Structures are given as structure tokens and as C-alpha cells.
Amino acid sequence: MVSSQPKYELIQEVGRGSYGVVYEALVKRTGARMAVKKIRCHSPENVELALREFWALSSIQSQHPNVIHLEECVLQRDDLAQRMSHGSSSPLYLELVETSLKGEITFDPCCAYYLWFVMDFCDGGDMNAYLLSRKPSRKTNTSFMLQLGSALAFLHRNQIIHRDLKPDNILISQGRTFAGTPEPTLKVADFGLSKVCSTSGLNPEEPASVNKCFLSTACGTDFYMAPEVWEGHYTAKADIFALGIIIWAMVERITFVDVETQKELLGSYVQQGEEIVPLGEALLENPKMELLIPARMKSMNAGMKQLIREMLSFNPQERPDAFELELRLVRIACRELDWDT
């Protein structure tokens, strides 16, 4: 269906990057608040990132409370808007797919093409902003690690490798319990670098398994990338490494300052003289390097220490998969948590 009548009213800009602009919006008919991401399809790179996000989110057949939900994706050309579906045969959509595959613009460059992603609106900012603006809380840490473990298991069960897990890409929806106390819900977002695995990567006839789907494109954010990603030969176990970085940094409030943005970010690293080096890069140089967990003079549950060490193993085979990880996080949370945060 093609329409020239706007369905959403943009209220204000809430985020901006090289990839697109995110707005808070209202559904005109119901008044519901949504997040709308606008992506200009003016380069093959932008088209590829947008389509990756669309393919990943539209491939999920059910919703998960800790994964951002795609309400709809709208393709706009000039003043006309068309809702996109997975596997669409729309000529406009096929032009974008061809652009992504060929790595060059294959449609009329004089036309203005945009993709609009309508998703959950998260009013609590990202994980960095949320945690670093509050005092450390063991209860929050426990809740967040359980939510992250559940989200990653869900994604891997749906054959999706995220490839860019980091606190900036984890959004917070602020809610409250019946008693009125804050109850934040995490939403894993930003699937522009994600990969949907359709086969095992070894045998095209074997059912998809993210732990057997080997990828070769080195992508992600340096401080959260696993050693094997730097080498360009990895599986979904790279997501486990990234989550290990996030959980360790969250528990001990380990931060660094991003050189480009000067923002304080949660993330674990190795100190080499006056420089800080991404943990994955340091392990690639020295696979036998022993990680100091905990990094600070604080107590930490023995099970938590061991789990973080395994998640950050140089050898991906020594890391738990997302399903084992989810179970172990639940077991740790069910015990008396005697690690300080």
C-alpha cells in the first residue's frame, strides 16, 4: 500500500549519528509514543546497514521484552511512502537490495530515498547514560545481567549474531513496579551490523546454528571486539565476549573516555603504560595473558569471576554459548550475591 498521508507526528530529535536520526514520535490515530529512525539511502554503505537491521528485526517471529521491537519499516521515495515486508517484491525495495549487493547506487540519484524504522520508544537513554548517572546498585546489576543474558539467548535462538553489542546500543525503558519503585527494562538495539545465519556455514543443508556460522567481516566497536573478530574468522561466540566486557565493566564500574566523543563509557581494557588497549586486541597479542578479575580490591562471587573469565577466553570454544550463559546467570542471581557493586 502506498500513501502520501503521514501516519506519525515527529515530536523531537532524541539521537543522531552518521547512520541516521532518531525521533520521538506519536501515532496520530492512537497517541502512542514510538521511536522513529530515519535513514537516508544516499550511499551503498547506508543502504547495507539499513537493510541488515531490517532483515534481522523482521526475521524475528515473536517479541522479547529485552530486544527492540520493529513495529514497521516504511520506504519513502520523494513524497510517497510504502510499508516494507520481509521478502518484498516491491520494485523500490529491490532497488535497495541491488544497491546493497552491488555496492553502488542502482536507482535514480535525483530521487530522495529514506527508510523509516518505527520501534519501541525507550525513555531512559542508553545503558551508559543510565548507569553512570546513578550510584552503583547490586540489584540493578543483577537485573541487567539477567536481561542481557535472556536477550542474547533469544537472538542466537533466532540465528541472529548482533556483532556490535555495547552499552551505547542497549537502551533503557523506564517502568515501575506495582509498589511504585523504578524497574528499568533493557532493550538490545542497533542491528545495523547484525548477521542472520541461514545455514551452518559448513554444510548448506544443515540447520542454522549461530555457533557454526563463520563470518569473515571484521566489524564492531574496538573495545568490545573479540580477538578472533580482529582476525576476521569468528562465530556468535564473539557476542559472548562482548557481553563479558559489558558485564565485567558494569559490575566493577570500569570506564574509559572515548577519544573522539570524550564521553565516559563502560568497558574493560588493558593498561599498557599510559595507553589503554582493547581487551580483544591485547589477547590477540598475548593469548596467555591472565585477566585480573576482579580488577579492583572488591569481593566478587566465585561463580561470577569464573563465568566472566570464561566469557573472555581467548579461545571461543572455551566460552559458554548463549543458552548455557543464560542458565548460569540465573543460577548466580538465585544465590546470595556477595559481590560488591
CSV table of C-alpha atoms in Angstrom, one decimal:
chain,number,residue,atom,x,y,z
A,1,MET,CA,0.0,0.0,0.0
A,2,VAL,CA,1.4,3.4,-1.0
A,3,SER,CA,0.3,6.5,0.9
A,4,SER,CA,1.2,10.2,0.9
A,5,GLN,CA,-0.6,10.8,4.3
A,6,PRO,CA,1.8,10.8,7.3
A,7,LYS,CA,0.9,8.2,10.0
A,8,TYR,CA,3.2,9.6,12.6
A,9,GLU,CA,3.9,13.0,14.1
A,10,LEU,CA,7.6,13.7,14.9
A,11,ILE,CA,7.9,15.4,18.3
A,12,GLN,CA,11.6,15.9,18.8
A,13,GLU,CA,15.0,14.5,17.9
A,14,VAL,CA,16.5,12.2,20.5
A,15,GLY,CA,19.6,10.8,18.8
A,16,ARG,CA,21.8,11.3,15.8
A,17,GLY,CA,24.8,9.5,14.3
A,18,SER,CA,26.5,9.0,10.9
A,19,TYR,CA,24.0,6.3,10.2
A,20,GLY,CA,20.7,8.1,10.8
A,21,VAL,CA,18.5,10.3,13.1
A,22,VAL,CA,16.1,9.0,15.8
A,23,TYR,CA,13.0,10.9,16.7
A,24,GLU,CA,10.4,10.6,19.4
A,25,ALA,CA,7.0,10.3,17.6
A,26,LEU,CA,3.3,10.0,18.2
A,27,VAL,CA,1.0,7.6,16.3
A,28,LYS,CA,-1.6,10.1,15.1
A,29,ARG,CA,-4.5,7.7,15.5
A,30,THR,CA,-3.8,6.4,19.0
A,31,GLY,CA,-1.4,8.9,20.5
A,32,ALA,CA,1.1,6.1,21.4
A,33,ARG,CA,4.8,7.1,21.7
A,34,MET,CA,7.2,5.4,19.4
A,35,ALA,CA,10.8,5.9,18.3
A,36,VAL,CA,11.3,6.5,14.6
A,37,LYS,CA,14.7,6.1,13.0
A,38,LYS,CA,15.2,7.9,9.7
A,39,ILE,CA,17.9,6.7,7.4
A,40,ARG,CA,18.8,8.4,4.2
A,41,CYS,CA,19.7,5.9,1.5
A,42,HIS,CA,22.2,8.1,-0.3
A,43,SER,CA,25.2,5.6,-0.2
A,44,PRO,CA,25.6,1.9,-0.6
A,45,GLU,CA,27.0,1.7,3.0
A,46,ASN,CA,23.9,3.3,4.5
A,47,VAL,CA,21.6,1.1,2.4
A,48,GLU,CA,23.5,-2.0,3.5
A,49,LEU,CA,23.4,-1.1,7.2
A,50,ALA,CA,19.7,-0.3,7.0
A,51,LEU,CA,18.8,-3.5,5.2
A,52,ARG,CA,20.8,-5.6,7.7
A,53,GLU,CA,18.8,-4.0,10.5
A,54,PHE,CA,15.5,-4.6,8.7
A,55,TRP,CA,16.4,-8.2,7.8
A,56,ALA,CA,17.4,-9.0,11.4
A,57,LEU,CA,14.4,-7.4,13.1
A,58,SER,CA,11.8,-8.6,10.6
A,59,SER,CA,13.1,-12.2,10.7
A,60,ILE,CA,12.1,-12.5,14.4
A,61,GLN,CA,8.7,-14.2,14.6
A,62,SER,CA,8.0,-13.3,18.2
A,63,GLN,CA,8.7,-10.5,20.6
A,64,HIS,CA,11.1,-10.4,23.5
A,65,PRO,CA,11.0,-7.9,26.3
A,66,ASN,CA,14.7,-7.2,26.1
A,67,VAL,CA,15.0,-6.8,22.3
A,68,ILE,CA,13.8,-3.7,20.5
A,69,HIS,CA,10.6,-4.4,18.6
A,70,LEU,CA,10.2,-3.3,15.0
A,71,GLU,CA,6.6,-2.1,14.6
A,72,GLU,CA,7.1,-1.4,10.9
A,73,CYS,CA,9.5,-0.3,8.3
A,74,VAL,CA,8.5,2.3,5.7
A,75,LEU,CA,10.3,3.0,2.5
A,76,GLN,CA,9.9,6.6,1.3
A,77,ARG,CA,10.7,7.9,-2.2
A,78,ASP,CA,10.2,11.6,-2.6
A,79,ASP,CA,6.6,12.2,-1.2
A,80,LEU,CA,5.4,8.6,-1.4
A,81,ALA,CA,5.6,6.1,1.4
A,82,GLN,CA,5.4,2.3,1.2
A,83,ARG,CA,5.4,-0.2,4.0
A,84,MET,CA,8.1,-2.9,3.5
A,85,SER,CA,7.8,-6.6,4.4
A,86,HIS,CA,10.4,-9.2,4.5
A,87,GLY,CA,11.0,-10.7,1.1
A,88,SER,CA,9.0,-7.9,-0.6
A,89,SER,CA,8.8,-7.9,-4.3
A,90,SER,CA,8.3,-4.1,-4.5
A,91,PRO,CA,10.5,-2.5,-7.2
A,92,LEU,CA,11.6,0.2,-4.7
A,93,TYR,CA,12.8,-2.4,-2.2
A,94,LEU,CA,14.5,-4.5,-4.9
A,95,GLU,CA,16.4,-1.4,-6.0
A,96,LEU,CA,17.8,-1.1,-2.4
A,97,VAL,CA,18.7,-4.8,-2.3
A,98,GLU,CA,20.5,-4.5,-5.7
A,99,THR,CA,22.4,-1.4,-4.4
A,100,SER,CA,23.5,-3.3,-1.3
A,101,LEU,CA,24.7,-6.3,-3.3
A,102,LYS,CA,26.5,-4.3,-6.0
A,103,GLY,CA,27.9,-1.7,-3.6
A,104,GLU,CA,26.8,1.1,-5.9
A,105,ILE,CA,23.7,3.2,-6.2
A,106,THR,CA,21.4,1.5,-8.7
A,107,PHE,CA,18.4,3.9,-8.5
A,108,ASP,CA,17.9,7.4,-9.7
A,109,PRO,CA,20.2,9.6,-7.5
A,110,CYS,CA,17.9,12.5,-8.1
A,111,CYS,CA,15.2,10.8,-6.0
A,112,ALA,CA,15.2,11.1,-2.2
A,113,TYR,CA,15.1,7.6,-0.7
A,114,TYR,CA,14.6,7.1,3.0
A,115,LEU,CA,14.0,4.2,5.3
A,116,TRP,CA,11.9,4.8,8.4
A,117,PHE,CA,12.1,2.3,11.2
A,118,VAL,CA,9.2,2.5,13.8
A,119,MET,CA,10.2,0.9,17.0
A,120,ASP,CA,9.7,0.9,20.8
A,121,PHE,CA,10.3,4.2,22.4
A,122,CYS,CA,12.9,4.0,25.3
A,123,ASP,CA,12.7,6.9,27.6
A,124,GLY,CA,15.7,6.1,29.8
A,125,GLY,CA,18.6,6.7,27.3
A,126,ASP,CA,21.3,4.1,26.8
A,127,MET,CA,22.9,1.8,29.3
A,128,ASN,CA,26.0,4.1,29.7
A,129,ALA,CA,24.0,7.2,30.5
A,130,TYR,CA,21.6,5.3,32.8
A,131,LEU,CA,24.2,3.5,34.9
A,132,LEU,CA,26.9,6.3,35.0
A,133,SER,CA,24.3,8.9,36.2
A,134,ARG,CA,23.4,6.7,39.2
A,135,LYS,CA,25.1,5.2,42.2
A,136,PRO,CA,26.1,1.6,41.8
A,137,SER,CA,23.4,-0.9,42.7
A,138,ARG,CA,23.8,-4.6,43.1
A,139,LYS,CA,20.0,-5.1,42.4
A,140,THR,CA,20.3,-3.2,39.1
A,141,ASN,CA,23.4,-5.0,38.1
A,142,THR,CA,21.7,-8.4,38.8
A,143,SER,CA,18.6,-7.4,36.9
A,144,PHE,CA,20.6,-6.1,33.9
A,145,MET,CA,22.8,-9.1,33.6
A,146,LEU,CA,19.8,-11.4,33.6
A,147,GLN,CA,18.0,-9.3,31.0
A,148,LEU,CA,21.1,-9.2,28.8
A,149,GLY,CA,21.6,-13.0,29.1
A,150,SER,CA,18.0,-13.6,28.2
A,151,ALA,CA,18.1,-11.2,25.2
A,152,LEU,CA,21.3,-12.8,23.7
A,153,ALA,CA,19.9,-16.3,24.1
A,154,PHE,CA,16.8,-15.1,22.3
A,155,LEU,CA,18.8,-13.6,19.4
A,156,HIS,CA,21.0,-16.6,19.0
A,157,ARG,CA,18.0,-18.9,19.1
A,158,ASN,CA,16.7,-16.8,16.2
A,159,GLN,CA,20.0,-17.2,14.3
A,160,ILE,CA,20.9,-13.6,14.8
A,161,ILE,CA,24.5,-12.6,15.6
A,162,HIS,CA,24.5,-8.9,16.8
A,163,ARG,CA,28.2,-8.1,16.2
A,164,ASP,CA,28.1,-4.7,17.9
A,165,LEU,CA,27.0,-5.3,21.5
A,166,LYS,CA,28.0,-2.4,23.7
A,167,PRO,CA,26.3,-0.2,26.3
A,168,ASP,CA,25.6,2.5,23.7
A,169,ASN,CA,23.4,0.0,21.8
A,170,ILE,CA,21.4,-1.1,24.8
A,171,LEU,CA,18.5,1.2,25.5
A,172,ILE,CA,16.5,1.6,28.8
A,173,SER,CA,12.7,1.7,29.1
A,174,GLN,CA,11.8,3.1,32.5
A,175,GLY,CA,8.9,1.4,34.2
A,176,ARG,CA,7.7,0.9,37.7
A,177,THR,CA,6.5,-1.9,39.9
A,178,PHE,CA,3.1,-2.0,41.4
A,179,ALA,CA,4.7,-0.6,44.5
A,180,GLY,CA,6.0,2.4,42.5
A,181,THR,CA,9.7,1.6,42.6
A,182,PRO,CA,11.7,2.0,39.4
A,183,GLU,CA,12.0,-1.1,37.3
A,184,PRO,CA,14.1,-0.4,34.2
A,185,THR,CA,13.9,-2.7,31.2
A,186,LEU,CA,16.8,-3.2,28.8
A,187,LYS,CA,16.3,-3.3,25.1
A,188,VAL,CA,19.1,-4.5,22.8
A,189,ALA,CA,19.0,-2.3,19.7
A,190,ASP,CA,21.0,-1.1,16.7
A,191,PHE,CA,21.2,-4.2,14.4
A,192,GLY,CA,23.0,-2.4,11.5
A,193,LEU,CA,25.9,-4.8,11.7
A,194,SER,CA,24.0,-7.9,12.6
A,195,LYS,CA,24.0,-11.1,10.6
A,196,VAL,CA,21.1,-13.6,10.2
A,197,CYS,CA,22.6,-17.1,9.7
A,198,SER,CA,20.6,-19.2,7.3
A,199,THR,CA,22.8,-22.2,7.2
A,200,SER,CA,25.5,-23.7,9.5
A,201,GLY,CA,28.3,-22.2,7.3
A,202,LEU,CA,29.9,-25.6,7.0
A,203,ASN,CA,27.1,-27.6,5.3
A,204,PRO,CA,24.4,-25.7,3.4
A,205,GLU,CA,21.9,-28.4,4.1
A,206,GLU,CA,22.5,-28.4,7.9
A,207,PRO,CA,20.1,-26.3,10.0
A,208,ALA,CA,21.3,-22.9,11.0
A,209,SER,CA,23.4,-22.7,14.1
A,210,VAL,CA,25.0,-19.4,15.1
A,211,ASN,CA,27.9,-21.2,16.8
A,212,LYS,CA,28.8,-22.9,13.4
A,213,CYS,CA,28.1,-19.9,11.2
A,214,PHE,CA,31.6,-18.5,10.4
A,215,LEU,CA,31.9,-14.8,9.5
A,216,SER,CA,34.8,-13.0,8.0
A,217,THR,CA,34.0,-9.3,8.1
A,218,ALA,CA,35.8,-7.7,10.9
A,219,CYS,CA,33.2,-5.2,12.3
A,220,GLY,CA,32.0,-3.8,15.6
A,221,THR,CA,33.5,-1.4,18.2
A,222,ASP,CA,37.1,-1.9,19.1
A,223,PHE,CA,36.7,-2.1,22.9
A,224,TYR,CA,34.1,-4.9,22.7
A,225,MET,CA,35.5,-6.9,19.8
A,226,ALA,CA,36.7,-10.5,20.5
A,227,PRO,CA,40.3,-11.5,19.5
A,228,GLU,CA,39.0,-13.6,16.5
A,229,VAL,CA,37.0,-10.7,15.1
A,230,TRP,CA,40.2,-8.8,14.7
A,231,GLU,CA,41.5,-11.7,12.6
A,232,GLY,CA,38.3,-12.0,10.6
A,233,HIS,CA,37.2,-15.5,11.4
A,234,TYR,CA,34.5,-15.9,14.1
A,235,THR,CA,31.1,-17.1,15.1
A,236,ALA,CA,28.4,-16.0,17.6
A,237,LYS,CA,30.8,-16.6,20.4
A,238,ALA,CA,32.1,-13.1,19.6
A,239,ASP,CA,28.8,-11.8,21.1
A,240,ILE,CA,29.6,-13.7,24.3
A,241,PHE,CA,32.9,-11.9,24.5
A,242,ALA,CA,31.3,-8.5,24.0
A,243,LEU,CA,28.8,-9.3,26.7
A,244,GLY,CA,31.6,-10.4,29.0
A,245,ILE,CA,33.2,-7.0,28.6
A,246,ILE,CA,29.9,-5.3,29.4
A,247,ILE,CA,29.1,-7.3,32.5
A,248,TRP,CA,32.6,-7.0,33.9
A,249,ALA,CA,32.6,-3.3,33.4
A,250,MET,CA,29.1,-2.9,34.8
A,251,VAL,CA,29.8,-4.9,38.0
A,252,GLU,CA,33.1,-3.0,38.7
A,253,ARG,CA,32.2,0.3,37.1
A,254,ILE,CA,35.2,0.1,34.8
A,255,THR,CA,35.1,3.1,32.4
A,256,PHE,CA,37.3,4.8,29.7
A,257,VAL,CA,37.0,8.0,27.8
A,258,ASP,CA,36.3,7.8,24.1
A,259,VAL,CA,38.9,9.8,22.2
A,260,GLU,CA,36.5,11.1,19.6
A,261,THR,CA,33.5,12.0,21.6
A,262,GLN,CA,35.2,12.5,25.0
A,263,LYS,CA,32.3,10.5,26.6
A,264,GLU,CA,32.8,8.3,29.6
A,265,LEU,CA,31.9,4.7,28.6
A,266,LEU,CA,31.6,1.4,30.4
A,267,GLY,CA,34.2,-1.1,29.1
A,268,SER,CA,37.0,-3.3,30.2
A,269,TYR,CA,40.5,-2.9,28.8
A,270,VAL,CA,44.2,-3.5,29.4
A,271,GLN,CA,46.5,-0.7,30.6
A,272,GLN,CA,49.8,-0.6,28.7
A,273,GLY,CA,51.9,2.3,30.0
A,274,GLU,CA,49.8,5.4,29.5
A,275,GLU,CA,47.7,3.8,26.8
A,276,ILE,CA,44.6,1.7,27.2
A,277,VAL,CA,44.2,-1.2,24.8
A,278,PRO,CA,41.0,-3.1,23.9
A,279,LEU,CA,41.0,-6.4,25.6
A,280,GLY,CA,40.4,-8.4,22.5
A,281,GLU,CA,43.4,-6.8,20.8
A,282,ALA,CA,45.6,-7.4,23.8
A,283,LEU,CA,44.6,-11.1,24.0
A,284,LEU,CA,45.4,-11.4,20.3
A,285,GLU,CA,48.9,-10.2,21.0
A,286,ASN,CA,49.2,-12.4,24.2
A,287,PRO,CA,46.7,-15.2,24.3
A,288,LYS,CA,48.1,-16.5,27.6
A,289,MET,CA,47.5,-13.1,29.3
A,290,GLU,CA,45.9,-13.6,32.8
A,291,LEU,CA,43.0,-11.3,33.4
A,292,LEU,CA,42.8,-9.7,36.8
A,293,ILE,CA,39.2,-10.4,37.8
A,294,PRO,CA,38.1,-8.5,39.9
A,295,ALA,CA,40.2,-5.6,38.7
A,296,ARG,CA,39.7,-3.7,41.9
A,297,MET,CA,40.0,-4.6,45.5
A,298,LYS,CA,36.4,-5.7,45.9
A,299,SER,CA,34.8,-9.0,46.6
A,300,MET,CA,33.1,-10.9,43.8
A,301,ASN,CA,31.2,-14.1,43.9
A,302,ALA,CA,33.5,-17.0,42.8
A,303,GLY,CA,30.9,-18.2,40.2
A,304,MET,CA,30.7,-14.7,38.7
A,305,LYS,CA,34.5,-14.5,38.5
A,306,GLN,CA,34.7,-17.8,36.7
A,307,LEU,CA,31.9,-17.0,34.4
A,308,ILE,CA,33.5,-13.7,33.3
A,309,ARG,CA,36.8,-15.4,32.8
A,310,GLU,CA,35.2,-18.0,30.5
A,311,MET,CA,33.2,-15.4,28.6
A,312,LEU,CA,36.5,-13.5,27.9
A,313,SER,CA,38.5,-16.6,27.0
A,314,PHE,CA,40.9,-16.2,24.0
A,315,ASN,CA,39.7,-19.5,22.6
A,316,PRO,CA,36.0,-19.1,21.6
A,317,GLN,CA,35.4,-22.8,22.3
A,318,GLU,CA,36.1,-22.2,26.0
A,319,ARG,CA,33.3,-19.6,26.2
A,320,PRO,CA,29.8,-20.7,27.1
A,321,ASP,CA,27.2,-20.4,24.4
A,322,ALA,CA,24.3,-18.0,24.9
A,323,PHE,CA,21.9,-20.8,26.2
A,324,GLU,CA,24.4,-22.0,28.9
A,325,LEU,CA,25.2,-18.4,29.8
A,326,GLU,CA,21.6,-17.6,30.4
A,327,LEU,CA,21.2,-20.6,32.8
A,328,ARG,CA,24.4,-19.8,34.7
A,329,LEU,CA,23.5,-16.2,35.1
A,330,VAL,CA,20.1,-17.3,36.6
A,331,ARG,CA,21.9,-19.7,39.0
A,332,ILE,CA,24.3,-16.9,40.1
A,333,ALA,CA,21.4,-14.5,40.7
A,334,CYS,CA,19.4,-17.1,42.7
A,335,ARG,CA,22.3,-17.5,45.1
A,336,GLU,CA,23.1,-14.9,47.7
A,337,LEU,CA,25.1,-12.3,45.8
A,338,ASP,CA,28.0,-11.4,47.9
A,339,TRP,CA,30.0,-9.4,45.3
A,340,ASP,CA,30.1,-5.7,45.8
A,341,THR,CA,29.0,-3.3,43.1
